[in-house]
Structures are given as C-alpha cells and as structure tokens.
C-alpha cells in the first residue's frame, strides 16, 4: 500500500512538472508569434523605405556592439573593454548619433579613449554607478573624470555634462 502511495505521489509530481513545462512552452510560443509579427512589420517598413535587411560583416559588428551595451547595462560585463570592443562601440555610436565620436574629436582632439567612452556611455544613458562598474573604479573617480572631461570639452563647471552630451 505504501509503495502504491509513493508511486501515486511520484506520478502526481511528474504531472505537475509536465504541466509547468507545457505552460512555459505556451508562453514561449506566444513570444515567438509576437516577435515574428514585429519582425514582419519592421521588414515591411524597411522595404517601404527602400532598404533591405541583410546581415553582413558590418551588421554583425553592430549587433556585437549592441550585445556589449546590453551586457554593460545589465552588469554582466566582465573585465575591461578591449580595443576591438571600443572600436565596435565607437562605430555604433557614430552610426546611431550622426558621427558622434568624430564630432567629439573634431571639437576636442585631445580626448582620450576613456573620455570618448564616458561620452558615449553618458549619451546612451548610463549612470555613474554603471560607469564605475565598467571602468572597475569608484563612483567618486567617475565624478572626477567627468569634471576633467568638462574641461577638455571646453564647457564650464556649472554646465550639466549629461545635458551637453545628450544635445551634442
């Protein structure tokens, strides 16, 4: 009798797990349908604009840069940025914000890689805490770096660096 009860409990548990998995599969299928519809809509809009959807070497570079930005924003980035990662990010920001990095360097040619990173990340909306995590330093160090950056950009200490970069 005890064995039968144990088997019954085991079957009930397996049925519960099976039902949970069915629900998860249903949710995922719903998300797939939604994403497919969004993709169809975006593809249609792209065709209307005369563009085409291709993934080539440059597209892969931008996708990689977006993934890197997401890792930074989510706090899952491990270690410092490589030169290759910086290049991808700077290229992405130039693409998204009408030659943003190029314009910054035209305005202030002595900006360092770190300065450019700070400018890009601030434009993207990262906080001091997120910047500190990226640069593996303290929030106070980021504040000081932002103060030095203001000087290199030729803006007064009273001006808001975030607002300046957002509008730049």
mmCIF file of C-alpha atoms in Angstrom:
data_model
loop_
_atom_site.group_PDB
_atom_site.id
_atom_site.type_symbol
_atom_site.label_atom_id
_atom_site.label_comp_id
_atom_site.label_asym_id
_atom_site.label_seq_id
_atom_site.Cartn_x
_atom_site.Cartn_y
_atom_site.Cartn_z
ATOM 1 C CA UNK A 1 0.000 0.000 0.000
ATOM 2 C CA UNK A 2 2.848 2.332 0.854
ATOM 3 C CA UNK A 3 4.506 1.647 -2.497
ATOM 4 C CA UNK A 4 1.304 2.437 -4.334
ATOM 5 C CA UNK A 5 1.012 5.767 -2.480
ATOM 6 C CA UNK A 6 4.636 6.621 -3.285
ATOM 7 C CA UNK A 7 4.102 5.787 -6.955
ATOM 8 C CA UNK A 8 0.908 7.842 -6.963
ATOM 9 C CA UNK A 9 2.754 10.819 -5.414
ATOM 10 C CA UNK A 10 5.560 10.421 -7.920
ATOM 11 C CA UNK A 11 3.095 10.400 -10.854
ATOM 12 C CA UNK A 12 1.327 13.476 -9.461
ATOM 13 C CA UNK A 13 4.660 15.319 -9.153
ATOM 14 C CA UNK A 14 5.646 14.338 -12.690
ATOM 15 C CA UNK A 15 2.260 15.537 -13.964
ATOM 16 C CA UNK A 16 2.716 18.864 -12.151
ATOM 17 C CA UNK A 17 6.166 19.343 -13.694
ATOM 18 C CA UNK A 18 4.808 18.378 -17.116
ATOM 19 C CA UNK A 19 2.017 20.951 -16.792
ATOM 20 C CA UNK A 20 4.509 23.672 -15.755
ATOM 21 C CA UNK A 21 6.641 22.850 -18.787
ATOM 22 C CA UNK A 22 3.584 22.977 -21.059
ATOM 23 C CA UNK A 23 2.765 26.436 -19.705
ATOM 24 C CA UNK A 24 6.334 27.622 -20.304
ATOM 25 C CA UNK A 25 6.259 26.273 -23.855
ATOM 26 C CA UNK A 26 2.950 28.069 -24.412
ATOM 27 C CA UNK A 27 4.415 31.347 -23.154
ATOM 28 C CA UNK A 28 7.473 30.945 -25.372
ATOM 29 C CA UNK A 29 5.293 30.169 -28.397
ATOM 30 C CA UNK A 30 3.326 33.334 -27.704
ATOM 31 C CA UNK A 31 6.533 35.349 -27.573
ATOM 32 C CA UNK A 32 7.728 33.768 -30.826
ATOM 33 C CA UNK A 33 4.472 34.724 -32.543
ATOM 34 C CA UNK A 34 4.721 38.286 -31.222
ATOM 35 C CA UNK A 35 8.362 38.640 -32.331
ATOM 36 C CA UNK A 36 7.531 37.181 -35.741
ATOM 37 C CA UNK A 37 4.759 39.741 -36.174
ATOM 38 C CA UNK A 38 7.055 42.569 -35.099
ATOM 39 C CA UNK A 39 9.754 41.324 -37.464
ATOM 40 C CA UNK A 40 7.238 41.205 -40.331
ATOM 41 C CA UNK A 41 6.100 44.764 -39.563
ATOM 42 C CA UNK A 42 9.660 46.078 -39.353
ATOM 43 C CA UNK A 43 10.660 44.287 -42.561
ATOM 44 C CA UNK A 44 7.656 45.825 -44.314
ATOM 45 C CA UNK A 45 8.562 49.294 -43.098
ATOM 46 C CA UNK A 46 12.154 48.781 -44.182
ATOM 47 C CA UNK A 47 11.010 47.771 -47.688
ATOM 48 C CA UNK A 48 8.768 50.859 -47.861
ATOM 49 C CA UNK A 49 11.806 52.986 -47.081
ATOM 50 C CA UNK A 50 13.716 51.300 -49.891
ATOM 51 C CA UNK A 51 16.112 49.402 -47.700
ATOM 52 C CA UNK A 52 16.831 45.759 -47.421
ATOM 53 C CA UNK A 53 17.523 43.553 -44.451
ATOM 54 C CA UNK A 54 20.928 41.952 -44.784
ATOM 55 C CA UNK A 55 23.365 40.773 -42.192
ATOM 56 C CA UNK A 56 26.894 41.307 -43.364
ATOM 57 C CA UNK A 57 30.210 41.922 -41.633
ATOM 58 C CA UNK A 58 29.302 45.484 -40.601
ATOM 59 C CA UNK A 59 25.857 44.405 -39.364
ATOM 60 C CA UNK A 60 27.437 41.684 -37.261
ATOM 61 C CA UNK A 61 29.791 44.287 -35.790
ATOM 62 C CA UNK A 62 26.831 46.469 -34.772
ATOM 63 C CA UNK A 63 24.929 43.503 -33.364
ATOM 64 C CA UNK A 64 28.007 42.607 -31.340
ATOM 65 C CA UNK A 65 28.246 46.206 -30.088
ATOM 66 C CA UNK A 66 24.566 46.174 -29.069
ATOM 67 C CA UNK A 67 25.126 42.945 -27.163
ATOM 68 C CA UNK A 68 28.112 44.546 -25.450
ATOM 69 C CA UNK A 69 25.975 47.555 -24.474
ATOM 70 C CA UNK A 70 23.321 45.239 -23.062
ATOM 71 C CA UNK A 71 25.946 43.372 -21.048
ATOM 72 C CA UNK A 72 27.188 46.695 -19.699
ATOM 73 C CA UNK A 73 23.675 47.881 -18.841
ATOM 74 C CA UNK A 74 22.763 44.558 -17.206
ATOM 75 C CA UNK A 75 26.002 44.476 -15.238
ATOM 76 C CA UNK A 76 27.161 41.208 -16.776
ATOM 77 C CA UNK A 77 30.279 42.634 -18.456
ATOM 78 C CA UNK A 78 33.376 41.022 -17.033
ATOM 79 C CA UNK A 79 36.759 42.697 -17.291
ATOM 80 C CA UNK A 80 37.816 45.804 -19.123
ATOM 81 C CA UNK A 81 36.906 46.671 -22.683
ATOM 82 C CA UNK A 82 39.361 45.559 -25.342
ATOM 83 C CA UNK A 83 40.465 47.890 -28.133
ATOM 84 C CA UNK A 84 38.291 45.872 -30.514
ATOM 85 C CA UNK A 85 35.254 46.306 -28.284
ATOM 86 C CA UNK A 86 35.926 50.042 -28.031
ATOM 87 C CA UNK A 87 36.146 50.277 -31.801
ATOM 88 C CA UNK A 88 32.815 48.458 -32.189
ATOM 89 C CA UNK A 89 31.142 50.739 -29.653
ATOM 90 C CA UNK A 90 32.572 53.925 -31.180
ATOM 91 C CA UNK A 91 31.446 52.763 -34.649
ATOM 92 C CA UNK A 92 27.965 52.052 -33.332
ATOM 93 C CA UNK A 93 27.715 55.480 -31.684
ATOM 94 C CA UNK A 94 28.926 57.136 -34.885
ATOM 95 C CA UNK A 95 26.193 55.268 -36.765
ATOM 96 C CA UNK A 96 23.399 55.950 -34.249
ATOM 97 C CA UNK A 97 24.224 59.558 -33.456
ATOM 98 C CA UNK A 98 25.396 61.065 -36.772
ATOM 99 C CA UNK A 99 29.189 60.761 -36.431
ATOM 100 C CA UNK A 100 29.063 61.427 -32.693
ATOM 101 C CA UNK A 101 32.602 60.258 -31.878
ATOM 102 C CA UNK A 102 34.016 62.006 -34.935
ATOM 103 C CA UNK A 103 32.267 65.254 -33.985
ATOM 104 C CA UNK A 104 33.536 64.979 -30.399
ATOM 105 C CA UNK A 105 37.096 64.529 -31.645
ATOM 106 C CA UNK A 106 36.677 67.494 -34.021
ATOM 107 C CA UNK A 107 35.567 69.647 -31.072
ATOM 108 C CA UNK A 108 38.221 68.359 -28.671
ATOM 109 C CA UNK A 109 41.026 66.437 -30.429
ATOM 110 C CA UNK A 110 42.814 65.681 -27.145
ATOM 111 C CA UNK A 111 40.038 63.471 -25.776
ATOM 112 C CA UNK A 112 41.349 60.123 -24.580
ATOM 113 C CA UNK A 113 39.765 56.722 -25.231
ATOM 114 C CA UNK A 114 38.386 56.862 -21.708
ATOM 115 C CA UNK A 115 36.909 60.317 -22.354
ATOM 116 C CA UNK A 116 35.233 59.051 -25.510
ATOM 117 C CA UNK A 117 33.869 56.029 -23.680
ATOM 118 C CA UNK A 118 32.434 58.223 -20.947
ATOM 119 C CA UNK A 119 30.826 60.497 -23.539
ATOM 120 C CA UNK A 120 29.298 57.552 -25.407
ATOM 121 C CA UNK A 121 28.055 55.820 -22.284
ATOM 122 C CA UNK A 122 26.541 59.032 -20.935
ATOM 123 C CA UNK A 123 24.837 59.629 -24.285
ATOM 124 C CA UNK A 124 23.469 56.093 -24.007
ATOM 125 C CA UNK A 125 22.112 56.917 -20.530
ATOM 126 C CA UNK A 126 24.444 55.016 -18.206
ATOM 127 C CA UNK A 127 24.742 56.167 -14.586
ATOM 128 C CA UNK A 128 27.889 56.916 -12.587
ATOM 129 C CA UNK A 129 27.494 53.574 -10.828
ATOM 130 C CA UNK A 130 27.311 51.727 -14.146
ATOM 131 C CA UNK A 131 30.357 53.635 -15.408
ATOM 132 C CA UNK A 132 32.225 52.760 -12.219
ATOM 133 C CA UNK A 133 31.444 49.102 -12.790
ATOM 134 C CA UNK A 134 32.647 49.265 -16.410
ATOM 135 C CA UNK A 135 35.890 51.013 -15.511
ATOM 136 C CA UNK A 136 36.320 48.969 -12.344
ATOM 137 C CA UNK A 137 36.651 52.063 -10.185
ATOM 138 C CA UNK A 138 34.612 54.054 -7.687
ATOM 139 C CA UNK A 139 31.723 56.384 -8.396
ATOM 140 C CA UNK A 140 33.837 59.247 -6.998
ATOM 141 C CA UNK A 141 36.543 58.522 -9.580
ATOM 142 C CA UNK A 142 33.920 58.694 -12.314
ATOM 143 C CA UNK A 143 32.730 62.059 -10.984
ATOM 144 C CA UNK A 144 36.295 63.384 -11.061
ATOM 145 C CA UNK A 145 36.838 62.038 -14.590
ATOM 146 C CA UNK A 146 33.640 63.764 -15.696
ATOM 147 C CA UNK A 147 34.941 67.027 -14.212
ATOM 148 C CA UNK A 148 38.193 66.719 -16.190
ATOM 149 C CA UNK A 149 36.174 65.849 -19.279
ATOM 150 C CA UNK A 150 34.217 69.092 -18.968
ATOM 151 C CA UNK A 151 37.498 70.991 -19.144
ATOM 152 C CA UNK A 152 38.674 69.094 -22.231
ATOM 153 C CA UNK A 153 35.331 69.765 -23.925
ATOM 154 C CA UNK A 154 35.529 73.448 -23.019
ATOM 155 C CA UNK A 155 32.329 73.604 -21.009
ATOM 156 C CA UNK A 156 32.004 75.361 -17.681
ATOM 157 C CA UNK A 157 31.903 73.503 -14.390
ATOM 158 C CA UNK A 158 28.350 74.812 -13.845
ATOM 159 C CA UNK A 159 27.035 73.198 -17.041
ATOM 160 C CA UNK A 160 25.472 69.729 -16.904
ATOM 161 C CA UNK A 161 27.755 67.331 -18.781
ATOM 162 C CA UNK A 162 24.936 64.842 -19.359
ATOM 163 C CA UNK A 163 22.712 67.521 -20.914
ATOM 164 C CA UNK A 164 25.597 68.817 -23.043
ATOM 165 C CA UNK A 165 26.372 65.335 -24.393
ATOM 166 C CA UNK A 166 22.703 64.470 -24.867
ATOM 167 C CA UNK A 167 22.234 67.563 -27.045
ATOM 168 C CA UNK A 168 25.614 67.307 -28.810
#
